[in-house]
Tab-separated table of C-alpha atoms and ligand atoms in Angstrom:
chain	number	residue	atom	x	y	z
A	1	MET	CA	-4.878	-25.174	28.276
A	2	SER	CA	-6.701	-27.827	26.216
A	3	GLU	CA	-10.043	-28.881	27.687
A	4	GLN	CA	-11.443	-31.213	25.028
A	5	ILE	CA	-9.919	-33.255	22.195
A	6	GLU	CA	-11.829	-34.015	19.011
A	7	ARG	CA	-10.524	-36.272	16.214
A	8	ILE	CA	-11.578	-35.304	12.669
A	9	LYS	CA	-10.609	-36.255	9.150
A	10	THR	CA	-10.181	-32.869	7.461
A	11	LEU	CA	-9.609	-29.513	9.094
A	12	ILE	CA	-9.857	-26.356	7.002
A	13	ILE	CA	-8.467	-23.251	8.660
A	14	GLY	CA	-9.920	-20.048	7.221
A	15	SER	CA	-13.156	-19.066	5.507
A	16	GLY	CA	-12.335	-16.993	2.436
A	17	PRO	CA	-12.830	-18.190	-1.153
A	18	ALA	CA	-9.969	-20.703	-0.726
A	19	GLY	CA	-11.343	-22.242	2.490
A	20	TYR	CA	-14.948	-22.524	1.307
A	21	THR	CA	-13.985	-23.883	-2.107
A	22	ALA	CA	-11.787	-26.479	-0.380
A	23	ALA	CA	-14.779	-27.272	1.848
A	24	ILE	CA	-17.164	-27.737	-1.097
A	25	TYR	CA	-14.787	-30.205	-2.762
A	26	ALA	CA	-13.804	-31.940	0.486
A	27	ALA	CA	-17.423	-32.376	1.604
A	28	ARG	CA	-18.448	-33.781	-1.764
A	29	ALA	CA	-15.553	-36.245	-1.529
A	30	ASP	CA	-16.795	-37.324	1.935
A	31	LEU	CA	-13.727	-35.965	3.733
A	32	LYS	CA	-16.073	-34.600	6.448
A	33	PRO	CA	-14.488	-31.143	6.574
A	34	VAL	CA	-14.662	-28.886	9.588
A	35	VAL	CA	-14.004	-25.202	8.781
A	36	TYR	CA	-12.794	-22.846	11.486
A	37	THR	CA	-13.611	-19.379	10.221
A	38	GLY	CA	-10.934	-17.293	11.945
A	39	MET	CA	-11.423	-13.747	13.244
A	40	GLU	CA	-12.961	-12.448	10.023
A	41	PRO	CA	-15.567	-14.992	8.834
A	42	GLY	CA	-15.720	-14.822	5.048
A	43	GLY	CA	-12.261	-13.277	4.826
A	44	GLN	CA	-11.129	-10.194	2.966
A	45	LEU	CA	-14.027	-10.156	0.503
A	46	THR	CA	-16.384	-9.265	3.327
A	47	THR	CA	-14.649	-5.886	3.434
A	48	THR	CA	-15.026	-5.133	-0.257
A	49	THR	CA	-17.951	-3.777	-2.250
A	50	GLU	CA	-18.553	-5.001	-5.747
A	51	VAL	CA	-16.674	-8.052	-7.024
A	52	ASP	CA	-16.792	-7.650	-10.787
A	53	ASN	CA	-14.140	-10.116	-11.836
A	54	PHE	CA	-15.342	-13.432	-10.393
A	55	PRO	CA	-16.538	-15.569	-13.312
A	56	GLY	CA	-20.234	-16.370	-13.366
A	57	TYR	CA	-21.584	-13.047	-12.094
A	58	PRO	CA	-22.267	-10.961	-15.216
A	59	GLU	CA	-23.595	-8.048	-13.158
A	60	GLY	CA	-20.989	-8.408	-10.375
A	61	ILE	CA	-21.799	-9.361	-6.788
A	62	ASP	CA	-21.066	-7.677	-3.489
A	63	GLY	CA	-18.313	-9.385	-1.491
A	64	PRO	CA	-20.257	-10.203	1.721
A	65	THR	CA	-23.138	-11.748	-0.281
A	66	MET	CA	-20.704	-13.853	-2.265
A	67	MET	CA	-19.099	-15.170	0.925
A	68	VAL	CA	-22.471	-16.035	2.518
A	69	GLN	CA	-23.370	-17.940	-0.639
A	70	LEU	CA	-20.036	-19.790	-0.633
A	71	GLN	CA	-20.626	-20.778	3.007
A	72	GLN	CA	-24.143	-21.992	2.178
A	73	GLN	CA	-22.787	-24.004	-0.751
A	74	ALA	CA	-20.174	-25.639	1.501
A	75	GLU	CA	-22.813	-26.376	4.177
A	76	ARG	CA	-25.176	-27.857	1.597
A	77	PHE	CA	-22.723	-30.751	1.205
A	78	GLY	CA	-22.272	-31.238	4.941
A	79	THR	CA	-19.360	-28.953	5.872
A	80	ASP	CA	-19.280	-28.166	9.591
A	81	VAL	CA	-18.571	-24.398	9.750
A	82	ARG	CA	-17.491	-23.171	13.187
A	83	ILE	CA	-16.521	-19.760	14.511
A	84	GLY	CA	-13.066	-20.024	16.022
A	85	MET	CA	-9.430	-19.171	15.595
A	86	ALA	CA	-6.549	-21.641	15.329
A	87	THR	CA	-4.120	-20.428	17.979
A	88	ALA	CA	-1.424	-23.139	17.965
A	89	VAL	CA	-0.405	-26.116	15.836
A	90	ALA	CA	1.758	-29.210	16.193
A	91	LEU	CA	2.172	-30.681	12.721
A	92	SER	CA	3.302	-34.266	12.284
A	93	ASP	CA	6.337	-35.110	10.146
A	94	GLU	CA	5.045	-38.625	9.448
A	95	VAL	CA	2.999	-39.760	6.479
A	96	GLY	CA	-0.293	-40.776	8.094
A	97	GLY	CA	0.571	-38.866	11.288
A	98	ILE	CA	-1.989	-36.863	13.235
A	99	HIS	CA	-1.769	-33.049	13.278
A	100	ARG	CA	-2.861	-31.206	16.391
A	101	VAL	CA	-4.455	-27.760	16.300
A	102	THR	CA	-5.605	-25.683	19.248
A	103	ILE	CA	-8.685	-23.528	18.747
A	104	ASP	CA	-9.147	-20.326	20.773
A	105	ASN	CA	-6.431	-21.494	23.194
A	106	ALA	CA	-8.924	-24.016	24.573
A	107	LYS	CA	-10.139	-26.791	22.338
A	108	GLU	CA	-7.816	-29.315	20.720
A	109	ILE	CA	-8.498	-30.821	17.311
A	110	GLU	CA	-6.659	-33.838	15.955
A	111	ALA	CA	-6.825	-33.973	12.159
A	112	GLU	CA	-5.659	-36.482	9.588
A	113	THR	CA	-5.242	-33.713	7.048
A	114	ILE	CA	-5.228	-29.915	7.212
A	115	ILE	CA	-5.965	-27.332	4.544
A	116	ILE	CA	-4.572	-23.935	5.430
A	117	SER	CA	-6.482	-21.012	3.943
A	118	THR	CA	-5.787	-18.338	6.513
A	119	GLY	CA	-5.394	-15.518	3.974
A	120	ALA	CA	-3.644	-12.244	4.598
A	121	SER	CA	-4.218	-9.093	6.708
A	122	ALA	CA	-3.872	-5.396	6.016
A	123	LYS	CA	-0.516	-3.725	6.700
A	124	TYR	CA	-0.178	-0.490	8.654
A	125	LEU	CA	2.519	2.192	8.518
A	126	ASN	CA	3.341	1.600	12.208
A	127	LEU	CA	3.747	5.267	13.046
A	128	PRO	CA	2.929	5.940	16.730
A	129	SER	CA	0.265	8.536	15.840
A	130	GLU	CA	-1.325	6.125	13.344
A	131	GLN	CA	-1.451	3.284	15.869
A	132	ARG	CA	-2.855	5.536	18.584
A	133	LEU	CA	-5.693	6.685	16.332
A	134	ARG	CA	-6.707	3.270	14.980
A	135	GLY	CA	-10.433	3.152	15.549
A	136	GLY	CA	-10.418	6.925	16.054
A	137	GLY	CA	-10.323	7.782	12.371
A	138	VAL	CA	-7.489	5.547	11.097
A	139	SER	CA	-8.791	2.513	9.222
A	140	ALA	CA	-7.511	-0.115	6.781
A	141	CYS	CA	-10.933	-0.697	5.257
A	142	ALA	CA	-12.655	2.090	3.341
A	143	VAL	CA	-15.632	-0.083	2.591
A	144	CYS	CA	-16.163	-0.886	6.285
A	145	ASP	CA	-15.630	2.617	7.636
A	146	GLY	CA	-16.027	5.092	4.757
A	147	PHE	CA	-19.675	5.683	5.630
A	148	PHE	CA	-18.652	7.429	8.875
A	149	TYR	CA	-16.922	10.173	6.872
A	150	LYS	CA	-19.820	11.075	4.613
A	151	GLY	CA	-19.399	14.629	3.284
A	152	GLN	CA	-16.019	15.005	5.041
A	153	GLU	CA	-12.390	15.285	3.878
A	154	VAL	CA	-10.261	12.140	4.122
A	155	ALA	CA	-6.903	10.812	2.917
A	156	ILE	CA	-5.744	7.425	1.697
A	157	VAL	CA	-2.202	6.027	1.616
A	158	GLY	CA	-0.999	3.696	-1.156
A	159	GLY	CA	-0.644	3.522	-4.906
A	160	GLY	CA	-1.793	-0.030	-5.649
A	161	ASP	CA	-5.110	-1.376	-6.910
A	162	THR	CA	-6.553	-1.482	-3.404
A	163	ALA	CA	-5.754	2.184	-2.752
A	164	ALA	CA	-7.136	3.212	-6.137
A	165	GLU	CA	-10.308	1.171	-5.671
A	166	GLU	CA	-10.849	2.487	-2.139
A	167	ALA	CA	-10.097	6.082	-3.192
A	168	SER	CA	-12.835	5.929	-5.822
A	169	TYR	CA	-15.205	4.330	-3.325
A	170	LEU	CA	-14.498	7.132	-0.816
A	171	ALA	CA	-14.832	9.797	-3.523
A	172	ASN	CA	-18.494	8.813	-3.867
A	173	ILE	CA	-19.149	9.401	-0.178
A	174	CYS	CA	-16.703	12.074	0.932
A	175	LYS	CA	-16.194	15.688	-0.004
A	176	LYS	CA	-12.529	15.294	-0.875
A	177	VAL	CA	-9.996	12.444	-0.948
A	178	THR	CA	-6.263	13.134	-0.860
A	179	MET	CA	-4.278	10.136	-2.099
A	180	LEU	CA	-0.667	9.797	-0.915
A	181	VAL	CA	1.602	7.849	-3.278
A	182	ARG	CA	5.190	7.443	-2.126
A	183	LYS	CA	6.688	7.090	-5.615
A	184	ASP	CA	6.296	9.377	-8.626
A	185	HIS	CA	3.894	6.859	-10.144
A	186	MET	CA	1.207	4.415	-9.068
A	187	ARG	CA	1.517	0.660	-9.037
A	188	ALA	CA	-2.223	0.262	-9.738
A	189	SER	CA	-3.431	-1.054	-13.104
A	190	LYS	CA	-3.981	1.476	-15.872
A	191	ALA	CA	-7.757	0.999	-15.611
A	192	MET	CA	-7.708	1.825	-11.883
A	193	GLN	CA	-5.424	4.829	-12.421
A	194	HIS	CA	-7.796	6.071	-15.076
A	195	ARG	CA	-10.673	5.783	-12.627
A	196	VAL	CA	-9.013	7.857	-9.879
A	197	ASN	CA	-7.648	10.421	-12.340
A	198	ASN	CA	-11.167	11.031	-13.613
A	199	LEU	CA	-12.739	11.792	-10.261
A	200	ASP	CA	-12.681	15.530	-9.560
A	201	ASN	CA	-12.630	15.211	-5.775
A	202	ILE	CA	-9.527	12.964	-5.635
A	203	GLU	CA	-6.237	14.833	-5.335
A	204	ILE	CA	-3.199	12.619	-5.939
A	205	ARG	CA	0.008	13.652	-4.195
A	206	TYR	CA	3.033	11.817	-5.577
A	207	ASN	CA	6.350	11.400	-3.704
A	208	THR	CA	4.347	11.996	-0.559
A	209	GLU	CA	4.203	10.071	2.723
A	210	VAL	CA	2.583	10.412	6.130
A	211	ASP	CA	4.754	12.269	8.606
A	212	GLU	CA	2.213	12.296	11.424
A	213	VAL	CA	-1.485	11.818	11.970
A	214	LEU	CA	-2.788	14.831	13.889
A	215	GLY	CA	-5.308	14.677	16.726
A	216	GLU	CA	-5.427	13.291	20.253
A	217	GLN	CA	-8.601	11.183	20.515
A	218	VAL	CA	-9.739	11.374	16.888
A	219	VAL	CA	-8.095	12.272	13.589
A	220	GLU	CA	-8.139	16.026	13.009
A	221	GLY	CA	-5.534	16.361	10.297
A	222	LEU	CA	-2.561	14.917	8.481
A	223	ARG	CA	1.017	16.140	8.265
A	224	MET	CA	2.345	15.008	4.893
A	225	VAL	CA	5.984	15.074	3.834
A	226	ASN	CA	7.358	15.259	0.321
A	227	ASN	CA	10.093	12.596	0.269
A	228	GLN	CA	12.030	14.473	-2.449
A	229	THR	CA	12.107	17.958	-0.930
A	230	GLY	CA	11.442	17.212	2.767
A	231	GLU	CA	8.714	19.827	2.678
A	232	LYS	CA	5.865	19.237	5.145
A	233	GLU	CA	2.250	20.272	4.770
A	234	ASP	CA	-0.753	19.909	7.071
A	235	ILE	CA	-4.218	19.195	5.713
A	236	PRO	CA	-7.468	18.988	7.686
A	237	ILE	CA	-8.964	15.477	7.479
A	238	THR	CA	-11.203	13.400	9.736
A	239	GLY	CA	-10.391	9.962	8.314
A	240	LEU	CA	-7.163	8.282	7.194
A	241	PHE	CA	-7.301	5.037	5.223
A	242	ILE	CA	-4.258	2.810	4.922
A	243	ALA	CA	-4.141	0.689	1.756
A	244	ILE	CA	-0.519	-0.439	1.452
A	245	GLY	CA	-0.828	-4.178	1.020
A	246	HIS	CA	-1.144	-7.254	3.188
A	247	THR	CA	0.794	-9.724	5.340
A	248	PRO	CA	0.006	-13.464	5.172
A	249	ASN	CA	-1.678	-14.875	8.300
A	250	THR	CA	0.808	-17.667	8.805
A	251	GLY	CA	2.415	-16.816	12.168
A	252	ILE	CA	1.204	-19.982	13.944
A	253	PHE	CA	2.945	-22.180	11.350
A	254	LYS	CA	6.320	-20.466	11.669
A	255	GLY	CA	9.121	-22.925	12.380
A	256	GLN	CA	6.990	-25.865	11.197
A	257	LEU	CA	6.195	-25.033	7.585
A	258	ASP	CA	8.615	-23.756	4.971
A	259	MET	CA	7.924	-20.082	4.206
A	260	ASP	CA	9.543	-17.352	2.174
A	261	GLU	CA	11.133	-14.321	3.832
A	262	THR	CA	7.793	-12.488	3.983
A	263	GLY	CA	5.887	-15.379	5.574
A	264	TYR	CA	4.101	-16.844	2.539
A	265	ILE	CA	3.883	-20.646	2.828
A	266	ILE	CA	5.933	-22.428	0.195
A	267	THR	CA	4.064	-25.140	-1.689
A	268	GLU	CA	5.436	-27.746	-4.051
A	269	SER	CA	5.292	-26.546	-7.640
A	270	GLY	CA	2.027	-27.502	-9.333
A	271	SER	CA	0.329	-28.595	-6.090
A	272	THR	CA	-0.721	-27.297	-2.675
A	273	LYS	CA	1.604	-29.653	-0.743
A	274	THR	CA	3.645	-28.090	2.042
A	275	ASN	CA	6.759	-29.675	3.553
A	276	LYS	CA	4.558	-31.633	6.033
A	277	PRO	CA	2.688	-34.694	4.772
A	278	GLY	CA	-1.065	-34.155	4.832
A	279	VAL	CA	-0.825	-30.377	5.243
A	280	PHE	CA	-1.890	-28.326	2.227
A	281	ALA	CA	-1.923	-24.552	1.725
A	282	SER	CA	-4.240	-22.513	-0.487
A	283	GLY	CA	-5.245	-18.910	-1.147
A	284	ASP	CA	-3.396	-15.763	-0.126
A	285	ALA	CA	-1.476	-17.542	2.668
A	286	GLN	CA	0.675	-19.085	-0.085
A	287	ASP	CA	0.152	-16.681	-3.001
A	288	LYS	CA	1.808	-13.305	-3.143
A	289	ILE	CA	1.573	-12.995	-6.898
A	290	TYR	CA	-2.024	-13.382	-8.057
A	291	ARG	CA	-4.047	-12.792	-4.834
A	292	GLN	CA	-7.423	-12.893	-6.532
A	293	ALA	CA	-10.651	-14.454	-5.264
A	294	VAL	CA	-10.761	-16.740	-8.268
A	295	THR	CA	-7.157	-17.919	-7.892
A	296	ALA	CA	-7.736	-18.453	-4.156
A	297	ALA	CA	-10.812	-20.539	-4.988
A	298	GLY	CA	-8.761	-22.463	-7.563
A	299	THR	CA	-6.053	-23.354	-5.070
A	300	GLY	CA	-8.733	-24.257	-2.477
A	301	CYS	CA	-10.075	-26.794	-4.980
A	302	MET	CA	-6.538	-28.097	-5.577
A	303	ALA	CA	-5.943	-28.453	-1.827
A	304	ALA	CA	-9.106	-30.539	-1.359
A	305	LEU	CA	-8.137	-32.806	-4.273
A	306	ASP	CA	-4.591	-33.121	-2.869
A	307	ALA	CA	-6.030	-33.949	0.583
A	308	GLU	CA	-8.353	-36.549	-0.913
A	309	ARG	CA	-5.467	-38.256	-2.738
A	310	TYR	CA	-3.308	-38.101	0.377
A	311	LEU	CA	-6.001	-39.726	2.554
A	312	ALA	CA	-6.618	-42.398	-0.088
A	313	SER	CA	-2.889	-43.159	-0.213
A	314	ILE	CA	-2.518	-43.564	3.556
A	315	GLU	CA	-5.614	-45.737	3.859
A	316	THR	CA	-3.818	-48.358	1.780
A	317	ALA	CA	-0.522	-47.959	3.696
A	318	THR	CA	0.467	-49.314	7.124
A	319	PRO	CA	-0.863	-47.048	9.918
A	320	VAL	CA	1.699	-44.980	11.817
A	321	ALA	CA	1.927	-45.615	15.566
A	322	GLN	CA	0.679	-42.610	17.612
B	401	NDP	P1	0.152	-3.683	-3.528
B	401	NDP	O1	1.238	-4.408	-2.835
B	401	NDP	O2	-0.105	-3.956	-4.971
B	401	NDP	O3	0.392	-2.103	-3.407
B	401	NDP	C1	0.740	-1.519	-2.198
B	401	NDP	C2	0.909	-0.027	-2.413
B	401	NDP	O4	1.196	0.559	-1.153
B	401	NDP	C3	2.034	0.326	-3.353
B	401	NDP	O5	1.709	1.486	-4.067
B	401	NDP	C4	3.173	0.607	-2.372
B	401	NDP	O6	4.115	1.526	-2.857
B	401	NDP	C5	2.425	1.248	-1.228
B	401	NDP	N1	3.132	1.112	0.034
B	401	NDP	C6	3.624	-0.022	0.606
B	401	NDP	N2	4.181	0.247	1.799
B	401	NDP	C7	4.048	1.581	1.977
B	401	NDP	C8	4.440	2.479	2.997
B	401	NDP	N3	5.063	2.034	4.102
B	401	NDP	N4	4.153	3.783	2.850
B	401	NDP	C9	3.520	4.231	1.751
B	401	NDP	N5	3.121	3.445	0.739
B	401	NDP	C10	3.395	2.141	0.853
B	401	NDP	O7	-1.141	-3.965	-2.624
B	401	NDP	P2	-2.688	-3.850	-2.988
B	401	NDP	O8	-3.361	-4.173	-1.721
B	401	NDP	O9	-3.006	-2.588	-3.641
B	401	NDP	O10	-2.957	-5.022	-4.039
B	401	NDP	C11	-2.629	-6.383	-3.728
B	401	NDP	C12	-2.971	-7.272	-4.913
B	401	NDP	O11	-4.394	-7.334	-5.089
B	401	NDP	C13	-2.411	-6.752	-6.222
B	401	NDP	O12	-1.993	-7.846	-6.996
B	401	NDP	C14	-3.579	-6.057	-6.854
B	401	NDP	O13	-3.487	-6.000	-8.253
B	401	NDP	C15	-4.752	-6.927	-6.402
B	401	NDP	N6	-6.013	-6.146	-6.346
B	401	NDP	C16	-6.851	-6.215	-7.409
B	401	NDP	C17	-8.028	-5.524	-7.409
B	401	NDP	C18	-8.926	-5.656	-8.578
B	401	NDP	O14	-8.490	-6.200	-9.594
B	401	NDP	N7	-10.150	-5.206	-8.504
B	401	NDP	C19	-8.440	-4.665	-6.276
B	401	NDP	C20	-7.475	-4.646	-5.210
B	401	NDP	C21	-6.314	-5.364	-5.260
B	401	NDP	P3	5.288	1.111	-3.902
B	401	NDP	O15	4.623	0.969	-5.234
B	401	NDP	O16	6.186	2.278	-3.791
B	401	NDP	O17	5.878	-0.164	-3.389
């Protein structure tokens, strides 16, 4: 139930590169942005190690440091950064209408414009044994949890860039990494494939999937299945890392914003406009193609500029009755 109502000009939901870049631009344009960070302040980059491909860092930068610096840059211009999760929304259909957002099921915010930068979350296989052992050796973040398996044998599922990057990260810490790729080839870039192929303690198993994670309280092994022959094989592992992609964090907007079949918010071509006036979407919540920190930051900038133009246009128009 709502306990307090606060009226603000610009609400930014999410605190990854998209949200903080939107905040930097919005604050400098005097849109008085309030950022609600979500469950994972700093977003996905806080769970990565070295970011080597963000322009301006010739030696690379570690993800958490980069996100702290982005927050500080946004705060330097007056952004109000708050810990909290948007739990419900009521978006107006009217140009100049007020959008209502509930934070942590308690506080209600009324905003003239909203920038959505809620990002995406890791997918799981959804096997009962995998779900049961989450936190007991099953993880979707090698960088967060790899340390616990120092000198041990682990496995990782996935054949994309994330899986390849995490496999090489784990190979530096663990005794052995078995990588399960469900096709006969990897989707990862050639450079990433080269990296995993060159590490002696990574064993790549193609056409292979998880049949069952073994262990009651903690992971003790993995039953793998070859999806061509049906042959099963058990290996002793203590950690299983899932790196099979992400789902956009857009559930609270369902039914109000136009989305594609996988939940990515649809924006107007060449802008960050959604189907609701004054509501803009940036970053991974609306991008299933590029999904890079730099593209997220780029769309965050676009969203702030779109919000600024929107607010300027309604200031000169007749106010909508509320
Ligand atoms: P991707 O969607 O690219 O890859 C997911 C992988 O998981 C694929 O190999 C897929 O197999 C596999 N997979 C999906 N579902 C299952 C399942 N149920 N069981 C087994 N395997 C499954 O996701 P990523 O997270 O790897 O990458 C996302 C984006 O981020 C990409 O654009 C990537 O290039 C980028 N990225 C870039 C990095 C960098 O440049 N440093 C680092 C990390 C990510 P299949 O191929 O059979 O569908």
